Amino acid sequence: MNRHCGGILWLTGLSGAGKSTLARELERVLRARGWQAFVLDGDALRTGLNADLGFSPQDRAENIRRSGEVAGLFAQAGIIAICAFISPYRADRDRVRAAHAAAFHEIHVSAPLEVCEARDPKGLYRRARSGEIAQFTGISAPYEPPLAPELEIPSGRWPLERCVVQLARYTERRFALAVAA
Ligand code: ADX
Protein backbone atom coordinates (compact mmCIF):
# COMPACT_ATOMS: atom_id res chain seq x y z
CA MET A 1 0.00 0.00 0.00
CA ASN A 2 2.70 2.47 0.97
CA ARG A 3 5.28 1.60 -1.72
CA HIS A 4 7.85 1.24 1.01
CA CYS A 5 8.46 -1.25 3.77
CA GLY A 6 8.22 -0.52 7.46
CA GLY A 7 11.28 -0.40 9.65
CA ILE A 8 13.20 1.23 12.45
CA LEU A 9 15.61 4.13 11.96
CA TRP A 10 17.32 4.24 15.34
CA LEU A 11 19.04 7.61 15.89
CA THR A 12 21.56 7.44 18.73
CA GLY A 13 23.84 10.22 19.95
CA LEU A 14 24.56 12.71 22.71
CA SER A 15 21.98 15.13 24.03
CA GLY A 16 22.19 18.20 21.80
CA ALA A 17 23.61 16.29 18.80
CA GLY A 18 20.42 17.06 16.88
CA LYS A 19 18.58 13.71 16.93
CA SER A 20 15.10 15.09 17.58
CA THR A 21 15.39 17.90 15.04
CA LEU A 22 16.74 15.53 12.41
CA ALA A 23 13.99 12.99 13.19
CA ARG A 24 11.23 15.57 12.82
CA GLU A 25 12.70 16.97 9.59
CA LEU A 26 13.01 13.48 8.10
CA GLU A 27 9.41 12.74 9.10
CA ARG A 28 8.31 15.91 7.29
CA VAL A 29 10.29 15.05 4.14
CA LEU A 30 9.02 11.45 4.01
CA ARG A 31 5.39 12.47 4.59
CA ALA A 32 5.65 15.06 1.83
CA ARG A 33 6.50 12.13 -0.47
CA GLY A 34 3.45 10.24 0.73
CA TRP A 35 5.41 7.88 2.96
CA GLN A 36 4.26 6.72 6.39
CA ALA A 37 6.68 7.80 9.11
CA PHE A 38 6.34 8.48 12.81
CA VAL A 39 8.80 9.92 15.33
CA LEU A 40 9.35 8.20 18.66
CA ASP A 41 11.32 10.57 20.86
CA GLY A 42 12.91 9.92 24.27
CA ASP A 43 11.70 13.19 25.78
CA ALA A 44 8.13 12.53 24.56
CA LEU A 45 7.90 8.87 25.60
CA ARG A 46 9.31 9.71 29.00
CA THR A 47 6.20 11.82 29.72
CA GLY A 48 3.89 8.81 29.27
CA LEU A 49 4.82 5.21 28.55
CA ASN A 50 8.20 5.59 30.27
CA ALA A 51 7.25 8.16 32.90
CA ASP A 52 8.26 5.74 35.67
CA LEU A 53 11.87 5.55 34.46
CA GLY A 54 14.91 7.65 35.35
CA PHE A 55 18.49 7.67 34.03
CA SER A 56 20.22 4.84 35.89
CA PRO A 57 21.72 2.21 33.56
CA GLN A 58 18.85 -0.15 34.48
CA ASP A 59 16.15 2.43 33.77
CA ARG A 60 17.78 3.45 30.49
CA ALA A 61 17.88 -0.23 29.48
CA GLU A 62 14.16 -0.56 30.18
CA ASN A 63 13.45 2.74 28.39
CA ILE A 64 15.21 1.43 25.30
CA ARG A 65 13.61 -2.04 25.53
CA ARG A 66 10.06 -0.67 25.71
CA SER A 67 10.68 1.96 23.05
CA GLY A 68 12.24 -0.67 20.79
CA GLU A 69 9.18 -2.87 21.19
CA VAL A 70 6.89 0.02 20.23
CA ALA A 71 9.11 0.80 17.23
CA GLY A 72 8.90 -2.88 16.22
CA LEU A 73 5.09 -2.68 16.20
CA PHE A 74 5.19 0.39 13.96
CA ALA A 75 7.56 -1.45 11.63
CA GLN A 76 5.19 -4.42 11.46
CA ALA A 77 2.38 -2.01 10.59
CA GLY A 78 4.39 -0.86 7.56
CA ILE A 79 5.42 2.46 9.08
CA ILE A 80 8.95 3.85 9.35
CA ALA A 81 9.57 4.46 13.05
CA ILE A 82 12.13 7.25 13.40
CA CYS A 83 13.50 6.80 16.90
CA ALA A 84 15.46 9.52 18.71
CA PHE A 85 16.96 8.23 21.94
CA ILE A 86 20.38 8.90 23.42
CA SER A 87 20.52 5.13 24.00
CA PRO A 88 24.07 5.40 25.35
CA TYR A 89 24.70 1.73 26.02
CA ARG A 90 25.76 -0.54 23.16
CA ALA A 91 24.18 -3.57 24.80
CA ASP A 92 20.76 -1.89 24.96
CA ARG A 93 20.88 -0.93 21.28
CA ASP A 94 22.11 -4.40 20.33
CA ARG A 95 19.15 -5.95 22.14
CA VAL A 96 16.73 -3.89 20.04
CA ARG A 97 18.66 -4.96 16.93
CA ALA A 98 18.49 -8.61 17.94
CA ALA A 99 14.73 -8.41 18.60
CA HIS A 100 13.99 -6.69 15.26
CA ALA A 101 16.92 -7.76 13.12
CA ALA A 102 15.35 -7.30 9.69
CA ALA A 103 13.90 -3.88 10.50
CA PHE A 104 16.67 -2.22 12.51
CA HIS A 105 18.95 0.49 11.10
CA GLU A 106 21.36 2.15 13.52
CA ILE A 107 22.12 5.78 12.69
CA HIS A 108 24.87 7.49 14.68
CA VAL A 109 24.08 11.19 14.93
CA SER A 110 27.58 12.19 15.89
CA ALA A 111 28.71 15.50 17.30
CA PRO A 112 31.64 16.01 19.68
CA LEU A 113 30.76 16.62 23.32
CA GLU A 114 32.29 20.12 23.11
CA VAL A 115 29.89 21.03 20.30
CA CYS A 116 26.82 19.65 22.12
CA GLU A 117 27.85 21.37 25.33
CA ALA A 118 28.42 24.69 23.55
CA ARG A 119 24.98 24.42 21.92
CA ASP A 120 23.30 23.30 25.17
CA PRO A 121 19.79 23.94 23.77
CA LYS A 122 18.00 22.98 27.00
CA GLY A 123 20.64 24.27 29.45
CA LEU A 124 21.13 20.71 30.72
CA TYR A 125 24.93 20.54 30.29
CA ARG A 126 25.29 23.64 32.44
CA ARG A 127 23.09 22.07 35.12
CA ALA A 128 24.98 18.77 34.84
CA ARG A 129 28.34 20.55 35.27
CA SER A 130 27.05 22.33 38.38
CA GLY A 131 25.99 18.97 39.83
CA GLU A 132 22.28 19.78 39.66
CA ILE A 133 21.62 16.85 37.29
CA ALA A 134 23.25 13.52 38.11
CA GLN A 135 24.21 10.74 35.67
CA PHE A 136 24.14 13.10 32.69
CA THR A 137 25.33 11.46 29.48
CA GLY A 138 28.76 12.73 28.41
CA ILE A 139 29.43 14.43 31.77
CA SER A 140 28.79 11.96 34.57
CA ALA A 141 27.47 8.96 32.62
CA PRO A 142 29.01 7.22 29.59
CA TYR A 143 28.12 7.31 25.91
CA GLU A 144 29.24 4.24 23.96
CA PRO A 145 29.33 5.13 20.25
CA PRO A 146 28.20 2.47 17.77
CA LEU A 147 31.04 0.35 16.37
CA ALA A 148 29.38 -0.46 13.05
CA PRO A 149 26.30 1.71 12.49
CA GLU A 150 24.46 1.43 9.18
CA LEU A 151 25.01 5.17 8.77
CA GLU A 152 26.88 7.97 10.52
CA ILE A 153 25.62 11.53 10.24
CA PRO A 154 28.29 14.01 11.39
CA SER A 155 25.81 16.53 12.75
CA GLY A 156 28.59 18.43 14.51
CA ARG A 157 30.17 19.34 11.16
CA TRP A 158 27.24 19.46 8.74
CA PRO A 159 24.35 21.92 8.62
CA LEU A 160 20.93 20.41 9.37
CA GLU A 161 19.85 20.51 5.74
CA ARG A 162 22.75 18.31 4.62
CA CYS A 163 22.05 15.84 7.44
CA VAL A 164 18.40 15.57 6.39
CA VAL A 165 19.24 15.05 2.72
CA GLN A 166 21.74 12.32 3.57
CA LEU A 167 19.35 10.47 5.86
CA ALA A 168 16.43 10.84 3.44
CA ARG A 169 18.60 9.38 0.63
CA TYR A 170 19.58 6.44 2.81
CA THR A 171 15.94 5.84 3.76
CA GLU A 172 14.79 5.99 0.14
CA ARG A 173 17.50 3.48 -0.93
CA ARG A 174 16.80 1.00 1.84
CA PHE A 175 12.99 1.20 2.16
CA ALA A 176 11.54 1.88 -1.27
CA LEU A 177 9.61 -0.95 -2.92
CA ALA A 178 9.14 -1.30 -6.64
CA VAL A 179 5.40 -1.53 -7.20
CA ALA A 180 3.95 -2.58 -10.52
CA ALA A 181 1.65 0.10 -11.95
S1 ADX B 1 18.19 7.42 27.18
O1 ADX B 1 19.56 7.55 27.69
O2 ADX B 1 17.34 6.62 28.08
O3 ADX B 1 18.15 6.91 25.78
P1 ADX B 1 16.34 9.46 26.33
O4 ADX B 1 16.72 9.70 24.91
O5 ADX B 1 15.12 8.63 26.60
O6 ADX B 1 17.62 8.91 27.16
O7 ADX B 1 16.09 10.87 27.05
C1 ADX B 1 17.08 11.85 26.96
C2 ADX B 1 16.53 13.22 27.36
O8 ADX B 1 16.26 13.25 28.76
C3 ADX B 1 17.56 14.31 27.11
O9 ADX B 1 17.35 14.90 25.85
C4 ADX B 1 17.31 15.29 28.23
O10 ADX B 1 16.36 16.24 27.81
C5 ADX B 1 16.68 14.48 29.33
N1 ADX B 1 17.55 14.13 30.47
C6 ADX B 1 17.25 14.38 31.76
N2 ADX B 1 18.18 13.89 32.59
C7 ADX B 1 19.13 13.29 31.81
C8 ADX B 1 20.35 12.58 32.09
N3 ADX B 1 20.78 12.39 33.34
N4 ADX B 1 21.07 12.10 31.05
C9 ADX B 1 20.62 12.29 29.78
N5 ADX B 1 19.48 12.94 29.45
C10 ADX B 1 18.73 13.45 30.46
mmCIF file of C-alpha atoms and ligand atoms in Angstrom:
data_model
loop_
_atom_site.group_PDB
_atom_site.id
_atom_site.type_symbol
_atom_site.label_atom_id
_atom_site.label_comp_id
_atom_site.label_asym_id
_atom_site.label_seq_id
_atom_site.Cartn_x
_atom_site.Cartn_y
_atom_site.Cartn_z
ATOM 1 C CA MET A 1 0.000 0.000 0.000
ATOM 2 C CA ASN A 2 2.704 2.467 0.970
ATOM 3 C CA ARG A 3 5.278 1.598 -1.719
ATOM 4 C CA HIS A 4 7.853 1.238 1.006
ATOM 5 C CA CYS A 5 8.459 -1.248 3.770
ATOM 6 C CA GLY A 6 8.224 -0.525 7.457
ATOM 7 C CA GLY A 7 11.285 -0.403 9.652
ATOM 8 C CA ILE A 8 13.196 1.234 12.448
ATOM 9 C CA LEU A 9 15.609 4.133 11.965
ATOM 10 C CA TRP A 10 17.324 4.241 15.344
ATOM 11 C CA LEU A 11 19.038 7.606 15.891
ATOM 12 C CA THR A 12 21.560 7.444 18.726
ATOM 13 C CA GLY A 13 23.836 10.224 19.953
ATOM 14 C CA LEU A 14 24.565 12.707 22.713
ATOM 15 C CA SER A 15 21.977 15.128 24.027
ATOM 16 C CA GLY A 16 22.192 18.202 21.797
ATOM 17 C CA ALA A 17 23.611 16.286 18.803
ATOM 18 C CA GLY A 18 20.420 17.065 16.881
ATOM 19 C CA LYS A 19 18.584 13.712 16.932
ATOM 20 C CA SER A 20 15.095 15.086 17.585
ATOM 21 C CA THR A 21 15.391 17.901 15.043
ATOM 22 C CA LEU A 22 16.736 15.527 12.413
ATOM 23 C CA ALA A 23 13.989 12.990 13.194
ATOM 24 C CA ARG A 24 11.230 15.574 12.817
ATOM 25 C CA GLU A 25 12.695 16.966 9.591
ATOM 26 C CA LEU A 26 13.012 13.479 8.101
ATOM 27 C CA GLU A 27 9.410 12.736 9.097
ATOM 28 C CA ARG A 28 8.312 15.914 7.290
ATOM 29 C CA VAL A 29 10.290 15.047 4.137
ATOM 30 C CA LEU A 30 9.019 11.454 4.010
ATOM 31 C CA ARG A 31 5.394 12.470 4.594
ATOM 32 C CA ALA A 32 5.654 15.064 1.831
ATOM 33 C CA ARG A 33 6.504 12.130 -0.465
ATOM 34 C CA GLY A 34 3.445 10.244 0.728
ATOM 35 C CA TRP A 35 5.414 7.880 2.962
ATOM 36 C CA GLN A 36 4.264 6.718 6.389
ATOM 37 C CA ALA A 37 6.683 7.796 9.111
ATOM 38 C CA PHE A 38 6.342 8.484 12.811
ATOM 39 C CA VAL A 39 8.802 9.921 15.329
ATOM 40 C CA LEU A 40 9.348 8.203 18.665
ATOM 41 C CA ASP A 41 11.321 10.568 20.864
ATOM 42 C CA GLY A 42 12.910 9.918 24.268
ATOM 43 C CA ASP A 43 11.697 13.188 25.783
ATOM 44 C CA ALA A 44 8.128 12.534 24.565
ATOM 45 C CA LEU A 45 7.896 8.874 25.596
ATOM 46 C CA ARG A 46 9.310 9.711 29.003
ATOM 47 C CA THR A 47 6.198 11.822 29.723
ATOM 48 C CA GLY A 48 3.888 8.809 29.272
ATOM 49 C CA LEU A 49 4.821 5.210 28.546
ATOM 50 C CA ASN A 50 8.202 5.585 30.270
ATOM 51 C CA ALA A 51 7.246 8.161 32.903
ATOM 52 C CA ASP A 52 8.259 5.737 35.668
ATOM 53 C CA LEU A 53 11.874 5.547 34.460
ATOM 54 C CA GLY A 54 14.915 7.651 35.346
ATOM 55 C CA PHE A 55 18.485 7.666 34.035
ATOM 56 C CA SER A 56 20.223 4.837 35.889
ATOM 57 C CA PRO A 57 21.719 2.211 33.565
ATOM 58 C CA GLN A 58 18.852 -0.151 34.485
ATOM 59 C CA ASP A 59 16.153 2.435 33.771
ATOM 60 C CA ARG A 60 17.777 3.449 30.490
ATOM 61 C CA ALA A 61 17.882 -0.230 29.479
ATOM 62 C CA GLU A 62 14.158 -0.557 30.183
ATOM 63 C CA ASN A 63 13.452 2.740 28.392
ATOM 64 C CA ILE A 64 15.208 1.425 25.296
ATOM 65 C CA ARG A 65 13.614 -2.038 25.528
ATOM 66 C CA ARG A 66 10.061 -0.669 25.712
ATOM 67 C CA SER A 67 10.684 1.961 23.051
ATOM 68 C CA GLY A 68 12.243 -0.668 20.790
ATOM 69 C CA GLU A 69 9.177 -2.869 21.195
ATOM 70 C CA VAL A 70 6.891 0.023 20.232
ATOM 71 C CA ALA A 71 9.106 0.796 17.230
ATOM 72 C CA GLY A 72 8.896 -2.879 16.221
ATOM 73 C CA LEU A 73 5.093 -2.679 16.197
ATOM 74 C CA PHE A 74 5.195 0.394 13.962
ATOM 75 C CA ALA A 75 7.563 -1.449 11.626
ATOM 76 C CA GLN A 76 5.188 -4.423 11.462
ATOM 77 C CA ALA A 77 2.380 -2.014 10.592
ATOM 78 C CA GLY A 78 4.392 -0.858 7.562
ATOM 79 C CA ILE A 79 5.422 2.462 9.081
ATOM 80 C CA ILE A 80 8.946 3.850 9.347
ATOM 81 C CA ALA A 81 9.571 4.462 13.047
ATOM 82 C CA ILE A 82 12.127 7.252 13.397
ATOM 83 C CA CYS A 83 13.504 6.801 16.904
ATOM 84 C CA ALA A 84 15.461 9.519 18.706
ATOM 85 C CA PHE A 85 16.959 8.233 21.937
ATOM 86 C CA ILE A 86 20.380 8.904 23.421
ATOM 87 C CA SER A 87 20.515 5.128 23.997
ATOM 88 C CA PRO A 88 24.067 5.403 25.353
ATOM 89 C CA TYR A 89 24.696 1.727 26.017
ATOM 90 C CA ARG A 90 25.758 -0.543 23.156
ATOM 91 C CA ALA A 91 24.182 -3.574 24.799
ATOM 92 C CA ASP A 92 20.757 -1.887 24.963
ATOM 93 C CA ARG A 93 20.876 -0.933 21.275
ATOM 94 C CA ASP A 94 22.108 -4.400 20.334
ATOM 95 C CA ARG A 95 19.145 -5.955 22.139
ATOM 96 C CA VAL A 96 16.730 -3.892 20.036
ATOM 97 C CA ARG A 97 18.657 -4.955 16.929
ATOM 98 C CA ALA A 98 18.490 -8.611 17.943
ATOM 99 C CA ALA A 99 14.733 -8.414 18.597
ATOM 100 C CA HIS A 100 13.995 -6.690 15.262
ATOM 101 C CA ALA A 101 16.924 -7.756 13.117
ATOM 102 C CA ALA A 102 15.350 -7.305 9.693
ATOM 103 C CA ALA A 103 13.904 -3.885 10.505
ATOM 104 C CA PHE A 104 16.672 -2.221 12.507
ATOM 105 C CA HIS A 105 18.950 0.492 11.104
ATOM 106 C CA GLU A 106 21.362 2.146 13.516
ATOM 107 C CA ILE A 107 22.125 5.775 12.688
ATOM 108 C CA HIS A 108 24.865 7.489 14.680
ATOM 109 C CA VAL A 109 24.077 11.193 14.931
ATOM 110 C CA SER A 110 27.584 12.188 15.894
ATOM 111 C CA ALA A 111 28.714 15.498 17.305
ATOM 112 C CA PRO A 112 31.643 16.011 19.685
ATOM 113 C CA LEU A 113 30.756 16.616 23.321
ATOM 114 C CA GLU A 114 32.288 20.120 23.114
ATOM 115 C CA VAL A 115 29.892 21.027 20.298
ATOM 116 C CA CYS A 116 26.824 19.649 22.125
ATOM 117 C CA GLU A 117 27.850 21.373 25.327
ATOM 118 C CA ALA A 118 28.422 24.693 23.552
ATOM 119 C CA ARG A 119 24.983 24.420 21.924
ATOM 120 C CA ASP A 120 23.296 23.303 25.168
ATOM 121 C CA PRO A 121 19.787 23.943 23.767
ATOM 122 C CA LYS A 122 18.004 22.976 27.005
ATOM 123 C CA GLY A 123 20.637 24.272 29.445
ATOM 124 C CA LEU A 124 21.133 20.711 30.717
ATOM 125 C CA TYR A 125 24.932 20.537 30.294
ATOM 126 C CA ARG A 126 25.291 23.642 32.435
ATOM 127 C CA ARG A 127 23.088 22.066 35.117
ATOM 128 C CA ALA A 128 24.976 18.773 34.839
ATOM 129 C CA ARG A 129 28.336 20.551 35.274
ATOM 130 C CA SER A 130 27.054 22.325 38.378
ATOM 131 C CA GLY A 131 25.994 18.972 39.829
ATOM 132 C CA GLU A 132 22.283 19.776 39.665
ATOM 133 C CA ILE A 133 21.616 16.850 37.289
ATOM 134 C CA ALA A 134 23.255 13.516 38.107
ATOM 135 C CA GLN A 135 24.213 10.736 35.669
ATOM 136 C CA PHE A 136 24.142 13.098 32.693
ATOM 137 C CA THR A 137 25.330 11.455 29.485
ATOM 138 C CA GLY A 138 28.762 12.731 28.413
ATOM 139 C CA ILE A 139 29.428 14.426 31.771
ATOM 140 C CA SER A 140 28.789 11.959 34.568
ATOM 141 C CA ALA A 141 27.472 8.958 32.620
ATOM 142 C CA PRO A 142 29.015 7.216 29.594
ATOM 143 C CA TYR A 143 28.122 7.312 25.910
ATOM 144 C CA GLU A 144 29.240 4.241 23.960
ATOM 145 C CA PRO A 145 29.328 5.125 20.251
ATOM 146 C CA PRO A 146 28.195 2.467 17.768
ATOM 147 C CA LEU A 147 31.044 0.353 16.375
ATOM 148 C CA ALA A 148 29.382 -0.462 13.051
ATOM 149 C CA PRO A 149 26.302 1.713 12.494
ATOM 150 C CA GLU A 150 24.460 1.429 9.182
ATOM 151 C CA LEU A 151 25.015 5.173 8.769
ATOM 152 C CA GLU A 152 26.878 7.971 10.515
ATOM 153 C CA ILE A 153 25.623 11.528 10.238
ATOM 154 C CA PRO A 154 28.288 14.009 11.392
ATOM 155 C CA SER A 155 25.809 16.533 12.751
ATOM 156 C CA GLY A 156 28.586 18.431 14.511
ATOM 157 C CA ARG A 157 30.174 19.338 11.163
ATOM 158 C CA TRP A 158 27.242 19.459 8.743
ATOM 159 C CA PRO A 159 24.353 21.918 8.615
ATOM 160 C CA LEU A 160 20.934 20.406 9.370
ATOM 161 C CA GLU A 161 19.850 20.515 5.736
ATOM 162 C CA ARG A 162 22.748 18.315 4.621
ATOM 163 C CA CYS A 163 22.053 15.839 7.438
ATOM 164 C CA VAL A 164 18.399 15.575 6.395
ATOM 165 C CA VAL A 165 19.236 15.050 2.719
ATOM 166 C CA GLN A 166 21.744 12.322 3.567
ATOM 167 C CA LEU A 167 19.353 10.469 5.859
ATOM 168 C CA ALA A 168 16.433 10.841 3.437
ATOM 169 C CA ARG A 169 18.601 9.376 0.626
ATOM 170 C CA TYR A 170 19.581 6.437 2.808
ATOM 171 C CA THR A 171 15.936 5.842 3.757
ATOM 172 C CA GLU A 172 14.795 5.987 0.138
ATOM 173 C CA ARG A 173 17.498 3.485 -0.930
ATOM 174 C CA ARG A 174 16.799 1.002 1.838
ATOM 175 C CA PHE A 175 12.994 1.201 2.162
ATOM 176 C CA ALA A 176 11.542 1.884 -1.274
ATOM 177 C CA LEU A 177 9.612 -0.953 -2.916
ATOM 178 C CA ALA A 178 9.144 -1.304 -6.645
ATOM 179 C CA VAL A 179 5.402 -1.530 -7.196
ATOM 180 C CA ALA A 180 3.948 -2.580 -10.518
ATOM 181 C CA ALA A 181 1.651 0.105 -11.946
HETATM 182 S S1 ADX B 1 18.187 7.417 27.176
HETATM 183 O O1 ADX B 1 19.558 7.553 27.686
HETATM 184 O O2 ADX B 1 17.339 6.624 28.080
HETATM 185 O O3 ADX B 1 18.145 6.911 25.782
HETATM 186 P P1 ADX B 1 16.338 9.459 26.330
HETATM 187 O O4 ADX B 1 16.722 9.696 24.911
HETATM 188 O O5 ADX B 1 15.121 8.634 26.602
HETATM 189 O O6 ADX B 1 17.615 8.911 27.159
HETATM 190 O O7 ADX B 1 16.091 10.866 27.052
HETATM 191 C C1 ADX B 1 17.081 11.849 26.963
HETATM 192 C C2 ADX B 1 16.533 13.218 27.359
HETATM 193 O O8 ADX B 1 16.258 13.250 28.756
HETATM 194 C C3 ADX B 1 17.563 14.305 27.111
HETATM 195 O O9 ADX B 1 17.350 14.904 25.848
HETATM 196 C C4 ADX B 1 17.312 15.290 28.226
HETATM 197 O O10 ADX B 1 16.364 16.240 27.812
HETATM 198 C C5 ADX B 1 16.679 14.476 29.328
HETATM 199 N N1 ADX B 1 17.553 14.132 30.471
HETATM 200 C C6 ADX B 1 17.252 14.382 31.763
HETATM 201 N N2 ADX B 1 18.183 13.890 32.587
HETATM 202 C C7 ADX B 1 19.130 13.292 31.810
HETATM 203 C C8 ADX B 1 20.350 12.578 32.093
HETATM 204 N N3 ADX B 1 20.776 12.394 33.337
HETATM 205 N N4 ADX B 1 21.068 12.100 31.046
HETATM 206 C C9 ADX B 1 20.621 12.286 29.776
HETATM 207 N N5 ADX B 1 19.484 12.943 29.451
HETATM 208 C C10 ADX B 1 18.728 13.447 30.460
#
